[in-house]
Structures are given as C-alpha cells and as structure tokens.
XYZ file of C-alpha atoms in Angstrom:
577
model
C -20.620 -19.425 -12.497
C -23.963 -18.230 -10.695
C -25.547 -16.685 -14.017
C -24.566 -20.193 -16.069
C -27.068 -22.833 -16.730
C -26.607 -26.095 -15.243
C -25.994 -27.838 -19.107
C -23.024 -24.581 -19.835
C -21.670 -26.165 -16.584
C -21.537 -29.907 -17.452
C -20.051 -28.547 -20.807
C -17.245 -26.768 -19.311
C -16.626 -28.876 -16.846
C -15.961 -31.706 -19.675
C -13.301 -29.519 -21.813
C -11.675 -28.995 -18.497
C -11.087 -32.168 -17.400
C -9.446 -33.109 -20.583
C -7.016 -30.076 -19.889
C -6.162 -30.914 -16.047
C -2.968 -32.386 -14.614
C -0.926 -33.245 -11.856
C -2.688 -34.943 -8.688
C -5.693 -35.659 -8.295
C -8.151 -33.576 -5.409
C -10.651 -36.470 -4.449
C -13.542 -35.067 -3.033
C -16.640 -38.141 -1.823
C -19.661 -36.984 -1.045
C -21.668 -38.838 1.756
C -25.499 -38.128 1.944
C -28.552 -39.385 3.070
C -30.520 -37.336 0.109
C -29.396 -37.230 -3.536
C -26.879 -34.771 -4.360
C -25.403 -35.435 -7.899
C -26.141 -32.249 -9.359
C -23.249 -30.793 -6.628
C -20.352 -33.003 -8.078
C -19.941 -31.144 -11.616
C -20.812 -27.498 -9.388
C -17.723 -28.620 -7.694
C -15.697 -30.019 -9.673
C -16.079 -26.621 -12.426
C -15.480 -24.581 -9.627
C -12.282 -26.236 -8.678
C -10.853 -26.709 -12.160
C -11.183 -22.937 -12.647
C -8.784 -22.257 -10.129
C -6.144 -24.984 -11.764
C -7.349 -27.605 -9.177
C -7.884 -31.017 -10.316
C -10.526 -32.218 -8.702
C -12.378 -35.484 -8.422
C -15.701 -35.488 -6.866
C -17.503 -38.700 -6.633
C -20.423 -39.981 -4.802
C -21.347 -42.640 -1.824
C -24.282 -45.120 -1.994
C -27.569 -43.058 -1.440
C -28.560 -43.254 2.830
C -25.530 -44.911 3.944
C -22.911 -42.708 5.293
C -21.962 -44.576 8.252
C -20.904 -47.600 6.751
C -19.482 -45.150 3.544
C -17.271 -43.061 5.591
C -15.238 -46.262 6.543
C -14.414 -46.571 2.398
C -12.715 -43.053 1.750
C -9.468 -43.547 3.209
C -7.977 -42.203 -0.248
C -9.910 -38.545 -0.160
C -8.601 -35.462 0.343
C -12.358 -34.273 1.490
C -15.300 -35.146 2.376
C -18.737 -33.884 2.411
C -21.586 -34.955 4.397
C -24.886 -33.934 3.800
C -26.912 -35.521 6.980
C -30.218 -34.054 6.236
C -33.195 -34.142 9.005
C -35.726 -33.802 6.808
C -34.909 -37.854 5.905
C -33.651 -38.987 8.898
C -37.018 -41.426 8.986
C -39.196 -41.450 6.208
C -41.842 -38.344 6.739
C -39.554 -37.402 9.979
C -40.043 -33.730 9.259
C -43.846 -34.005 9.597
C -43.890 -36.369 11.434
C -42.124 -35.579 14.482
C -45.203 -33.852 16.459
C -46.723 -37.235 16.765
C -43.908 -39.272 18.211
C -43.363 -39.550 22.163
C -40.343 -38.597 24.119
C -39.410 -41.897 24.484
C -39.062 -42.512 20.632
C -37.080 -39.255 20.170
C -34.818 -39.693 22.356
C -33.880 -43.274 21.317
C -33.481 -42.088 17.959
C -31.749 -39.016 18.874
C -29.237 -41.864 20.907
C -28.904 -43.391 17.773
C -28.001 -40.851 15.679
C -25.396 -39.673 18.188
C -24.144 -42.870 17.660
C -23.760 -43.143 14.425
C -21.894 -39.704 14.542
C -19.475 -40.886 17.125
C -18.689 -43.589 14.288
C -18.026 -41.189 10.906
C -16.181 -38.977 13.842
C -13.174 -42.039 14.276
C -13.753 -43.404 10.597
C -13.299 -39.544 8.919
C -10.764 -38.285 11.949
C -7.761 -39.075 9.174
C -9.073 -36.716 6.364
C -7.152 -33.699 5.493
C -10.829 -31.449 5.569
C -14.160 -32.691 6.081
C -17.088 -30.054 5.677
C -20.186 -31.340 7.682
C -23.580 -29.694 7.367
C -25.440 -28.325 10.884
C -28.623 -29.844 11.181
C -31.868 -27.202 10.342
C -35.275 -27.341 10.530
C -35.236 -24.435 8.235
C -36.694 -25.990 4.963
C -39.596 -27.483 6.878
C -40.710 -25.157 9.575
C -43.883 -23.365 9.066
C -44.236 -21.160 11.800
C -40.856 -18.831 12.445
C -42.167 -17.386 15.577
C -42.049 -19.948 17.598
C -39.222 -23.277 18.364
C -40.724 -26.106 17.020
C -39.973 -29.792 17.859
C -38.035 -30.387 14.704
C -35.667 -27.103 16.401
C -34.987 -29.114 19.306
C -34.235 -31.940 17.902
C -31.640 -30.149 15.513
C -30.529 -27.910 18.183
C -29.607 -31.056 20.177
C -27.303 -32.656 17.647
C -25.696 -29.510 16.449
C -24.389 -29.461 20.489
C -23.387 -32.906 19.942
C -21.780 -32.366 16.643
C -20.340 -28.419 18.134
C -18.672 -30.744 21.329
C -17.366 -33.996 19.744
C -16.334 -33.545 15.947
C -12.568 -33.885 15.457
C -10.481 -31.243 14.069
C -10.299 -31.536 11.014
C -14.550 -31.131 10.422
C -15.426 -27.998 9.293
C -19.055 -27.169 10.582
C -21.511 -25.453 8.123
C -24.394 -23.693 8.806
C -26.790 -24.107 5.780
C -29.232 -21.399 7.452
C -26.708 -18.372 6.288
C -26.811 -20.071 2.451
C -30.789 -19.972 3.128
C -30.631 -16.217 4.482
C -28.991 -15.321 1.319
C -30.593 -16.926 -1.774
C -34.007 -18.041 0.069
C -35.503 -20.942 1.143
C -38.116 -21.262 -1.747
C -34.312 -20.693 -4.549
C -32.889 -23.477 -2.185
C -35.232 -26.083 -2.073
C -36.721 -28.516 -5.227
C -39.638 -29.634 -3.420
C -40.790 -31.547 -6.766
C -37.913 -33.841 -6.673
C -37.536 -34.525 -3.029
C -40.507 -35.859 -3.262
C -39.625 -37.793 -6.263
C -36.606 -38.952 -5.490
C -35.267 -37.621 -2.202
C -32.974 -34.519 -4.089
C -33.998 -31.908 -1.938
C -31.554 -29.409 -3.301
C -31.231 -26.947 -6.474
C -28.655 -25.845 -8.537
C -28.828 -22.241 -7.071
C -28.112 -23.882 -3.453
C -25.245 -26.183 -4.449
C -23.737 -23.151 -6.726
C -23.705 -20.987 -3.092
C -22.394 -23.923 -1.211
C -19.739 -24.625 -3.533
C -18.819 -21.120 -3.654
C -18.524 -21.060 0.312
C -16.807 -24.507 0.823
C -14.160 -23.503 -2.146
C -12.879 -20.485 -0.108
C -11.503 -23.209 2.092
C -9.949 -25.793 -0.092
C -8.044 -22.344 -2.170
C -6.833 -20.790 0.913
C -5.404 -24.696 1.519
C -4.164 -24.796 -1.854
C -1.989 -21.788 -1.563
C -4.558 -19.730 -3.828
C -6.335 -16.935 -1.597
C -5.705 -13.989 -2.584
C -2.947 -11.141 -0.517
C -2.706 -7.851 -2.052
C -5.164 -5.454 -2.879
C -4.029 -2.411 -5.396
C -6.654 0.244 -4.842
C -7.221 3.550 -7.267
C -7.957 6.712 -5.021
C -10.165 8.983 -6.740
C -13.846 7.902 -6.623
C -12.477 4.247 -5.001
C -11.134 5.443 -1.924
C -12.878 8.955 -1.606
C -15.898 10.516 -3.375
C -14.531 13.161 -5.813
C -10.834 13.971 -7.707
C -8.667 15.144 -5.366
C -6.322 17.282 -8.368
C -9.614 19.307 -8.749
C -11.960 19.064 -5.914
C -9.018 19.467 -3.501
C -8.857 18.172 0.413
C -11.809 20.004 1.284
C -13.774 18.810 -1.351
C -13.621 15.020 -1.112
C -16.360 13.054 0.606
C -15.068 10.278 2.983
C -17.227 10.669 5.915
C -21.260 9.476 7.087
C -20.919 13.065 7.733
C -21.660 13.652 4.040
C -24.025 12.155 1.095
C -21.454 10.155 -0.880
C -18.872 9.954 1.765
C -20.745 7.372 4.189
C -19.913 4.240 1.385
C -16.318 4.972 1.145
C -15.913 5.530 5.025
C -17.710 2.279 5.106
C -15.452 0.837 2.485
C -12.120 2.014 4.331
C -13.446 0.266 7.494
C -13.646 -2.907 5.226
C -10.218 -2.757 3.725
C -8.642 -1.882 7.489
C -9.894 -5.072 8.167
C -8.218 -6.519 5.958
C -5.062 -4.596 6.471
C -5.396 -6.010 9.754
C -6.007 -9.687 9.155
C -2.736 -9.558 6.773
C -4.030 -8.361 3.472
C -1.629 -6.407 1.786
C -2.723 -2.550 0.290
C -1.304 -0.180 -2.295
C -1.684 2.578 -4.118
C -2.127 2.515 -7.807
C -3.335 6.255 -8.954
C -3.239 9.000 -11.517
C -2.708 11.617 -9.355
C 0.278 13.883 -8.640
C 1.795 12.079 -5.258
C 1.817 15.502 -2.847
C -1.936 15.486 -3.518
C -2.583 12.212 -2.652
C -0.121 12.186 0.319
C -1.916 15.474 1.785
C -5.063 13.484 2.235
C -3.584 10.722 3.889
C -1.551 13.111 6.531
C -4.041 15.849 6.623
C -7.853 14.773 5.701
C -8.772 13.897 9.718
C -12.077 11.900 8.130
C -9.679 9.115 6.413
C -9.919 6.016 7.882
C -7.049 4.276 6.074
C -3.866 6.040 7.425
C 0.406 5.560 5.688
C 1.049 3.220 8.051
C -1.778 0.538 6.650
C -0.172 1.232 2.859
C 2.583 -0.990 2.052
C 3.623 0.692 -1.357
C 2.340 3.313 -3.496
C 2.641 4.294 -7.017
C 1.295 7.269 -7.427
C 2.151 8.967 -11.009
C 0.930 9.061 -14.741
C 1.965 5.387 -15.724
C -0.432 2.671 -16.993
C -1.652 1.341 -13.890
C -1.195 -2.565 -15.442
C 2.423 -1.957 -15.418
C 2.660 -0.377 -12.082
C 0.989 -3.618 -10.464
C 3.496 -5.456 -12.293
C 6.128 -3.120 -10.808
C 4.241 -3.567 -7.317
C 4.133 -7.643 -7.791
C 8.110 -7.315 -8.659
C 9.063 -5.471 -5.633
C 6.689 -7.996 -3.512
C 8.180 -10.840 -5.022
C 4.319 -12.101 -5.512
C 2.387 -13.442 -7.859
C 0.094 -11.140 -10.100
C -2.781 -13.930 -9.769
C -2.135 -13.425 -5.508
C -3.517 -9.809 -6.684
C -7.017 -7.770 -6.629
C -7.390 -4.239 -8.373
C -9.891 -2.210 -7.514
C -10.544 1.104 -9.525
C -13.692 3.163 -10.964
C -12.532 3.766 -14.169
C -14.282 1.432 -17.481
C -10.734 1.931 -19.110
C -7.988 0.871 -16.575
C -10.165 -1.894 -14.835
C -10.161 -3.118 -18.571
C -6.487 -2.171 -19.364
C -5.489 -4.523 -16.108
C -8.052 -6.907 -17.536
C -6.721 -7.269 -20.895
C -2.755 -6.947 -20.150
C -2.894 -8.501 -16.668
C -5.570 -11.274 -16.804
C -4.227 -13.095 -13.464
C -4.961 -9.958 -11.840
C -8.798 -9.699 -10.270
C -9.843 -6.676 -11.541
C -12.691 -5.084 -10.002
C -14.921 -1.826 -10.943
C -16.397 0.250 -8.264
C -20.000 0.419 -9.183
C -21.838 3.435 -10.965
C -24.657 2.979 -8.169
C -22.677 4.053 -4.900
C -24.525 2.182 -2.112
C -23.792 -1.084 -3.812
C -19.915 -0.672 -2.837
C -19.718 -1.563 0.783
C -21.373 -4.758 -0.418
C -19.440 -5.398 -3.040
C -16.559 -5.232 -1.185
C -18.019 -7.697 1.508
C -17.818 -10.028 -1.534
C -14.215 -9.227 -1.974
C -13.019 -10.476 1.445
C -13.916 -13.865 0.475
C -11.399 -13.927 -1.686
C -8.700 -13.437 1.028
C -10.031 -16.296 3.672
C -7.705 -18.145 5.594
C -9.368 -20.129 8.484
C -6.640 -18.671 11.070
C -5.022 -15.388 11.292
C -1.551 -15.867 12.687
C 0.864 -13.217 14.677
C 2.625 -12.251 11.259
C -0.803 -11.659 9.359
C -1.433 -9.506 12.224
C 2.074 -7.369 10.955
C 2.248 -8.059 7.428
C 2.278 -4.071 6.751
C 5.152 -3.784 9.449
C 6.956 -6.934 7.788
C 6.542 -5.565 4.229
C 8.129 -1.764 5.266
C 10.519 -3.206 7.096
C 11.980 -4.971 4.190
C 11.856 -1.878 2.346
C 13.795 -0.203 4.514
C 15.949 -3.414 4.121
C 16.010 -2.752 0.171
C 17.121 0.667 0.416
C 20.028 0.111 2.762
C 21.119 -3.049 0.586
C 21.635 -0.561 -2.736
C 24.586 0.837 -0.396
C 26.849 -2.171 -0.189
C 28.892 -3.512 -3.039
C 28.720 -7.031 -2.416
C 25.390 -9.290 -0.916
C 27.901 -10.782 1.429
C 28.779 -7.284 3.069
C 25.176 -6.470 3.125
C 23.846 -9.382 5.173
C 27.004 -9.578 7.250
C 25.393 -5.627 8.444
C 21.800 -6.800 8.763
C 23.076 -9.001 11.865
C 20.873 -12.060 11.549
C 19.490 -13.856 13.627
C 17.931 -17.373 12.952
C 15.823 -19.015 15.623
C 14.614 -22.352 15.272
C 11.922 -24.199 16.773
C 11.400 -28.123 16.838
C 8.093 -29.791 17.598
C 6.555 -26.783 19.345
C 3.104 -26.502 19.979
C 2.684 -23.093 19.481
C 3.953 -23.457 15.927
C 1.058 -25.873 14.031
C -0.930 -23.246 13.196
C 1.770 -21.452 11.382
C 3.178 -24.299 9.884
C -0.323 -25.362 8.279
C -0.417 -21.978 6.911
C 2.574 -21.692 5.849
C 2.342 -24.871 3.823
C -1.077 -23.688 2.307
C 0.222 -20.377 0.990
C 4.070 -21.154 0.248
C 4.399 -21.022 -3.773
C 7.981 -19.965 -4.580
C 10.347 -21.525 -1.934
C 8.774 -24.856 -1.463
C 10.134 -27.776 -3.206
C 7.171 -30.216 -2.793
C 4.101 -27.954 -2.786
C 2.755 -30.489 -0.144
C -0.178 -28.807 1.341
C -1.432 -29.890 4.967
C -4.264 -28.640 7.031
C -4.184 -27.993 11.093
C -5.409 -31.478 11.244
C -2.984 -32.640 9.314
C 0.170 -30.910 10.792
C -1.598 -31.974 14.601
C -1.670 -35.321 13.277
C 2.104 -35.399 12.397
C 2.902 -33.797 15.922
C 1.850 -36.692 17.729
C 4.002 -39.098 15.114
C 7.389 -40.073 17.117
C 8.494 -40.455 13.569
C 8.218 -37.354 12.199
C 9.894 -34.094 13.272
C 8.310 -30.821 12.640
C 10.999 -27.507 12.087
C 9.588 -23.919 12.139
C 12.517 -21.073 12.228
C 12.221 -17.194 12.967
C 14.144 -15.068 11.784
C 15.463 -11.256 12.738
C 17.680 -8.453 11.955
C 18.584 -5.074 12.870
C 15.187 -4.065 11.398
C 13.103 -5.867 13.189
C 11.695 -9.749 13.519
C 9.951 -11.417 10.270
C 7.985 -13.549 12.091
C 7.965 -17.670 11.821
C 8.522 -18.213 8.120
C 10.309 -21.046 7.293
C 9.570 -24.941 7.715
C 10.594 -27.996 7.439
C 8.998 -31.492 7.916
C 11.319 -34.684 8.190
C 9.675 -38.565 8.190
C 11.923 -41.019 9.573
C 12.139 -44.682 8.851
C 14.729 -46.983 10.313
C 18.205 -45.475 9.428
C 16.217 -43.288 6.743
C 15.270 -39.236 7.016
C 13.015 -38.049 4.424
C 13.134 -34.389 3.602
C 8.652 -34.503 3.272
C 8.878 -30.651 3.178
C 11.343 -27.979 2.670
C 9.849 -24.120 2.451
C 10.641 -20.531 3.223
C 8.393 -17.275 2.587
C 9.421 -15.196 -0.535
C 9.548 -12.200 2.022
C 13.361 -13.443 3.327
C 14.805 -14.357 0.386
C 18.330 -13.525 -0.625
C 19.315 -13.918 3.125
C 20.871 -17.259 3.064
C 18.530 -18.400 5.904
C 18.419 -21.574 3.445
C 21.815 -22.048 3.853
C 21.799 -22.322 7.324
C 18.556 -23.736 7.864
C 19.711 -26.866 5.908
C 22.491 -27.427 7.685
C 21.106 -27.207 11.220
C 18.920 -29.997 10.054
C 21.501 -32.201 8.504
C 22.875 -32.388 11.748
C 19.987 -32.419 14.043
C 19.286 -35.720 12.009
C 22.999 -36.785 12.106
C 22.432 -36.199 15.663
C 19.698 -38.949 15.786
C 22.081 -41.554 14.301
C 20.545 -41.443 10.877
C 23.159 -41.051 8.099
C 21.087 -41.474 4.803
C 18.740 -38.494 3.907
C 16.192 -38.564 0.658
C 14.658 -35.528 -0.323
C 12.611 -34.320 -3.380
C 11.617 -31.687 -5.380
C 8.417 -31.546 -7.168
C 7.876 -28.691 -10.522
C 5.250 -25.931 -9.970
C 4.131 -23.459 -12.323
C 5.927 -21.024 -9.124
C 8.681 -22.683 -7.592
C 11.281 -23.331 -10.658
C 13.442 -21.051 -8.754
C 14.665 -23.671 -6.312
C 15.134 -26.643 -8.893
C 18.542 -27.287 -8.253
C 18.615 -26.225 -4.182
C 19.795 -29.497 -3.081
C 22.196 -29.730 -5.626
C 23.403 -26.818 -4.124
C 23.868 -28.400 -0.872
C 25.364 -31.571 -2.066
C 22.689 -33.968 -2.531
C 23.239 -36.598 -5.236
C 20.248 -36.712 -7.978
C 18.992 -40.292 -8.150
C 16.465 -40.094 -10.288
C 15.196 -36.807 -12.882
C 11.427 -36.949 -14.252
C 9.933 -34.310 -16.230
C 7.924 -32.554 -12.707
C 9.604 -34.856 -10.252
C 13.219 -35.130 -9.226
C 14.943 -37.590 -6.042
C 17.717 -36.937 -4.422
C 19.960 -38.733 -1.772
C 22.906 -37.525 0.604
C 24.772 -39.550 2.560
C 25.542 -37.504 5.635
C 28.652 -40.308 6.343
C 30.610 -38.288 3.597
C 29.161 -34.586 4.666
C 30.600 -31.671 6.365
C 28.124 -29.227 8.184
C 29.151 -26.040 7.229
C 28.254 -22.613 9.412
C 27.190 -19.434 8.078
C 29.436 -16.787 10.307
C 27.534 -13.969 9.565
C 24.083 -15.642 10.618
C 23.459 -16.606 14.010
C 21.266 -19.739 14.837
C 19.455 -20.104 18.183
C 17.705 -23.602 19.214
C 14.446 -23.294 21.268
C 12.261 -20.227 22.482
C-alpha cells in the first residue's frame, strides 16, 4: 500500500467493499483538524486482511460533544492536535501569560476527563500524544509549546481508561520525516494538516492492533538455513566455513538476525526449519557451531530434506494444526520464495535481500507482523508446549484405540471462574482462537475487565495437564445470565489440545455450575467462519436442541430440567487454583 497513489487506493477500496461480508468493524474518527483522506487508508488496509470495516467521520472541532454519539463503534480515533487547539496556538503561545495557559490547560484537562467516561465503553480507542514536533523550530532547546504538551501527555499517561491506546506520533515523524508528514498548504487552507504518507504509516501501526484483536497476527515463522540463517552453504562450505558471528564480515547480519528471531521465539512465535540440506549437516551446526545463536531447543519442527519447500510448510501447518495464512517464510532463494508464493499464497513469503546489511532491518519489519499487546505465561513456552505435544503424538501412534491413549496421558483439567489473574489470557485467547470457537466473538482487555465486574456474567478459563507436562490456560468460556436464562456468549479451546475430550468435560462442568445457580434453560450459538466448520454440530453433540438454522448462524437451546451431567473417568477436573 505505501508505493500506491492515493486515487489506486480509493479504487480498490471501492471493488472491495462490494466484495465484503459479515459484520461490520465501525471505526469514527474524532478530530479537531480534517482527516478524511485517513478513512479510505483505513478502511483498504482493513479490507485486505478480510476485515470489514467502516470508517466514518465526526463533525470537524467537536470531539467532546462527538464522543458522546459513538456508542455503536468498535474504535475510535482521536486526533487532538495542538497545533489548533486556539486558532494560531502554535505561534502563538510565547505571547500568552501563565495565567491564560494554565486556564486553558484546566480546560482542556477537562474536556479529556469527559471523552475519558463518554469513550470508557469502546472495545479500543487509539488516542494521539500531544507534540510540538510539527511546529518547533529550534530542537535544542524545550520550548513553551513542549511544556504545554508534556503536561497533558502526564494527564492523558495518568487518567485514560483502559481501553485507550496511547500513540506517540513523534516515532511516525522519526521515520518518514516531518517535512513527508506534514501538508502545510492545506492546513492552512483548510485545517488538514496531514498527508497521505503520514496516514499510510499510521494506519499501518494502528492495524497491527485491531489484527492481533481479530485473531490475524501472524505465529509461525518457517526459516531456510543456508544464506537465511548463516552466511554460506553448509553441504559445501562446511561448519567451519559459515559466517554467523560480528566476529566475521557477513556473519554480524545473521548473528543480528538470530537475536531477532530469539526474540520472537521468546515472546511465543513459533520457528521451523524448511531446508535443502541433508539433516546431519544442518543438525551439526545447531549442536556444534558455538557462534549460533538460535539453539534445538528454540526449533519447534524441522524439515530438513530435498522436498518442495511449499509442501513441507503445508506438512508443517498439518502437524500444527494452523493455518497457512498464521504463517511467514523466509528464504534467499528467487525460486522457492516464488514457489511458496505461487502454490501457497496465504503464506507471507519473504526474500532475504541481495544487499546483506538490509536484513536485520528487514526483519525488524517482520515482527510487526506477530504483535500482540500482551505476552502471556504460555507465549513465554510455546516451543516447550509445541514439543511436548510431539512427544504426545509419538506415544499416541502406540495405542490402538484414542480412548486407551488419553486414559495413559492422565489428564488433568483445572478450571478457573472469575479469576483475576486470568483476563489477560482470556482477551487473548478470544483474539487469536480460529478453529475451536463457535462465535468468533473477539474482546479486548477492556472488554473482558468490563465483563468481570458484571454480576451477570461469569467468566471460565481451564488449564489443562498431563503426564507431559502443563499446556497452559487454553480454554474459555463466557456465560451472560438473564433471569432464569444462561447464554453460552462464548465457547473456545486452543487447536493445541484437541482430540483430548477436554470439551467434553469442560461442557459439562458448566452445565452444572449453571444448574447450580438455579438456572435451568441454557441458549447457545454457533456462528460459521471460514476456520471453525469443525465444531458445527458441537452442541448437537452435547444435546442441545437446534431452534433455529441460518446459512452462518445457528441457535440452540437445552433445557438442563431434562439433562444428565455426565463425567469423563479418565479426565480429572479440579475447581479453583
């Protein structure tokens, strides 16, 4: 999108719209500057990704009284600019007294304090720091127009709710300039300070957020070794001759490189092998080459041999039970990056490029596609989690029946009910959860804080554990009551412990948790993804009655009067911490 003309974009963005479906993503922009150039930026940029989104504007200057009217959004933007707080404020400033600045810096405060409680119900709001930035002259030294910024940003850095999402608009200036992100002719004109370049950044950071909420950051990287992970070909340079140190030339970017993608390995990002190579070769490096940053134990799976590497990620995606578009391949090669390309287009495919000190940078890029605003205690062990069930996979191939093998994994399923400790997760969970989730219902910290506090609604979050070793938090629940009614809102389990039955059990504990309560009628739905057609007919399975069958949509009721709560014997389920 940043190398497109603004008119390609308004183009595009119009075929797409006639192509989008399902919900609506409202997005209202509040500003006290003119902005309208940002809503088809955002909107493209959305639609790309599958996300239909809605952007639309509030009355020019009057965010205050604007903020009280988007009840209905999913986001909001605000765009509070200093620059306009009073006509000529920027330049201004230097002549007004104390007195004067303070009052209006009172006033502004204010004013904040009122889009804080009218906004405080949004899923996401993105508000932009104050800067003096675009109209300071003289760098060296803290102006008046800095203080006065600096003052409200430790307003807005102490009092905004939750749910705002601060951004710093200096880091979008550091990176495409001040003079590509300012149209000086038409603020001028007609108060639209910003250009294209600036919203295309801005969109580009804010969308990192509302994908990772959407369930569409990315999670596994599938890297090539030769010349991607090392400088040089291991089958003919051998483990002496590969560069992956700052000792060396060459080997400084890929030492810097591995330090990137342990990061990421850290924060819950997936890696694998995907190489030509013969497998001792590569293996050698990893146990012998004492310069190697990346180690076995940060690489989930490997598949190292002389296949096409587009249908080794498939084979990689299979035995992750992910999706390929959840995937990023990174290689050196002009003919497999465009092999993966061609036969695997959901697949990110990028080419390690020809001029070698680009590559730490371009992999700085890459992380972005892998943000999630919190890193949780099983991001932390994702490579743990993911060898673990290996080991799981291996020992299952030696039972005849699935019952036999899970009765041997002795499970373990503890569940957790309105516990603090657990919103984070649960948010997450409900942003990335694609296969197992029958609603697709996607909440944000604020949102899952918000329900926390309801007396009416009950938030479930289970562990669960084997013989192997814990899986972390990775199943939830949410249930809305009204009167002698429980609504099933959300139902979802991570792909990583399917085939367990923790389903099975899971459902039941909450049938009678809520029989418990003296509620006997239960509703529950089940809304169609493009990912999650493999739990269609779950609550048939546990004896719901289908009310009512759409085309994306079914309802389902169960009257718990008429139910038996059945017990898995070969899981065990613990209540509380």
């Amino acid at each position: 999108m940043k190398e497109m003309k603004f008119s390609d974009i308004l183009n595009e963005n119009s075929l797409l719209a006639q192509k989008m479906t399902g919900k609506p993503f409202r997005i209202s922009i509040l500003s006290n500057i003119v902005t309208t150039q940002i809503n088809e930026i955002l909107e493209y940029a959305l639609r790309l990704q599958n996300i239909n989104a809605q952007v639309s504007a509030g009355d020019y200057d009057n965010i205050v009284q604007d903020s009280a009217k988007v009840s209905d959004s999913d986001c909001v933007i605000v765009f509070w600019e200093v620059g306009n707080l009073v006509d000529g404020f920027s330049y201004k400033i230097a002549s007004y007294n104390d007195d004067y600045l303070k009052s209006l810096q009172e006033k502004i405060e204010n004013e904040l304090r009122m889009v804080f409680l009218n906004l405080s119900g949004r899923p996401f709001v993105f508000f932009n720091t104050f800067t003096a930035n675009l109209f300071t002259n003289n760098h060296l030294e803290t102006s008046n127009l800095d203080f006065f910024c600096d003052n409200l940003n430790q307003f807005l850095r102490s009092n905004a709710p939750n749910n705002f999402h601060l951004i710093d608009l200096n880091r979008i200036f550091e990176k495409i300039s001040v003079k590509q992100s300012a149209d000086w002719r038409f603020f001028y004109s007609s108060k639209a300070l910003y250009t294209v370049d600036f919203y295309k950044e801005y969109v580009e950071q804010i969308s990192l957020y509302i994908l990772s909420t959407y369930g569409k950051a990315k999670k596994v990287i599938c890297l090539d070794c030769d010349n991607t992970l090392w400088k040089g070909i291991i089958g003919e340079d051998g483990i002496f001759g590969i560069e992956c140190s700052a000792d060396s030339k060459s080997g400084i970017y890929f030492e810097e490189v591995q330090y990137l993608l342990l990061e990421l390995a850290r924060n819950g990002v997936i890696l694998c092998l995907v190489s030509k190579n013969n497998e001792e070769d590569v293996n050698q490096v990893f146990q012998q080459k004492k310069e190697m940053i990346l180690k076995e134990e940060h690489i989930v799976l490997k598949k190292i041999n002389w296949n096409d590497k587009a249908s080794n990620i498939k084979d990689i995606a299979k035995e992750l039970n992910l999706g390929l578009d959840s995937f990023v391949f990174i290689d050196d090669s002009d003919f497999e990056i465009n092999l993966v390309r061609e036969q695997l287009p959901e697949v990110t495919s990028i080419q390690v490029p020809k001029k070698l000190y680009e590559y730490p940078q371009l992999i700085r890029s890459v992380t972005r596609l892998f943000f999630k605003k919190n890193t949780s205690v099983e991001d932390q062990n994702r490579t743990k989690l993911y060898k673990q069930e290996l080991e799981r996979d291996s020992l299952k191939k030696s039972f005849e029946t699935i019952d036999d093998y899970l009765k041997s994994l002795n499970l373990k399923l503890r569940i957790l009910k309105n516990d603090s400790e657990t919103l984070p997760r649960i948010a997450q969970l409900t942003q990335k959860t694609n296969q197992f989730n029958l609603t697709t219902y996607r909440y944000t910290d604020a949102d899952i804080e918000k329900f926390h506090k309801d007396p009416n609604i009950d938030l479930f979050a289970f562990s669960l554990e084997d013989k192997f070793g814990d899986y972390g938090l990775t199943g939830v629940s949410i249930v809305k009551y009204e009167t002698n009614l429980a609504q099933i809102d959300t139902f979802l389990m991570s792909c990583r412990i399917l085939g367990r039955k923790a389903e099975d059990a899971f459902i039941q504990y909450l049938l009678e948790d809520i029989k418990n309560k003296g509620v006997n009628s239960v509703k529950a739905d089940f809304i169609k993804t493009e990912k999650n057609q493999q739990v269609e007919n779950l609550y048939e399975r546990f004896g719901f009655r289908l009310v009512n069958s759409q085309a994306e949509h079914k309802n389902y009721f169960l009257d718990l009067t008429e139910y038996n709560i059945i017990k898995l014997e070969y899981i065990e389920v613990l209540s509380g911490r």
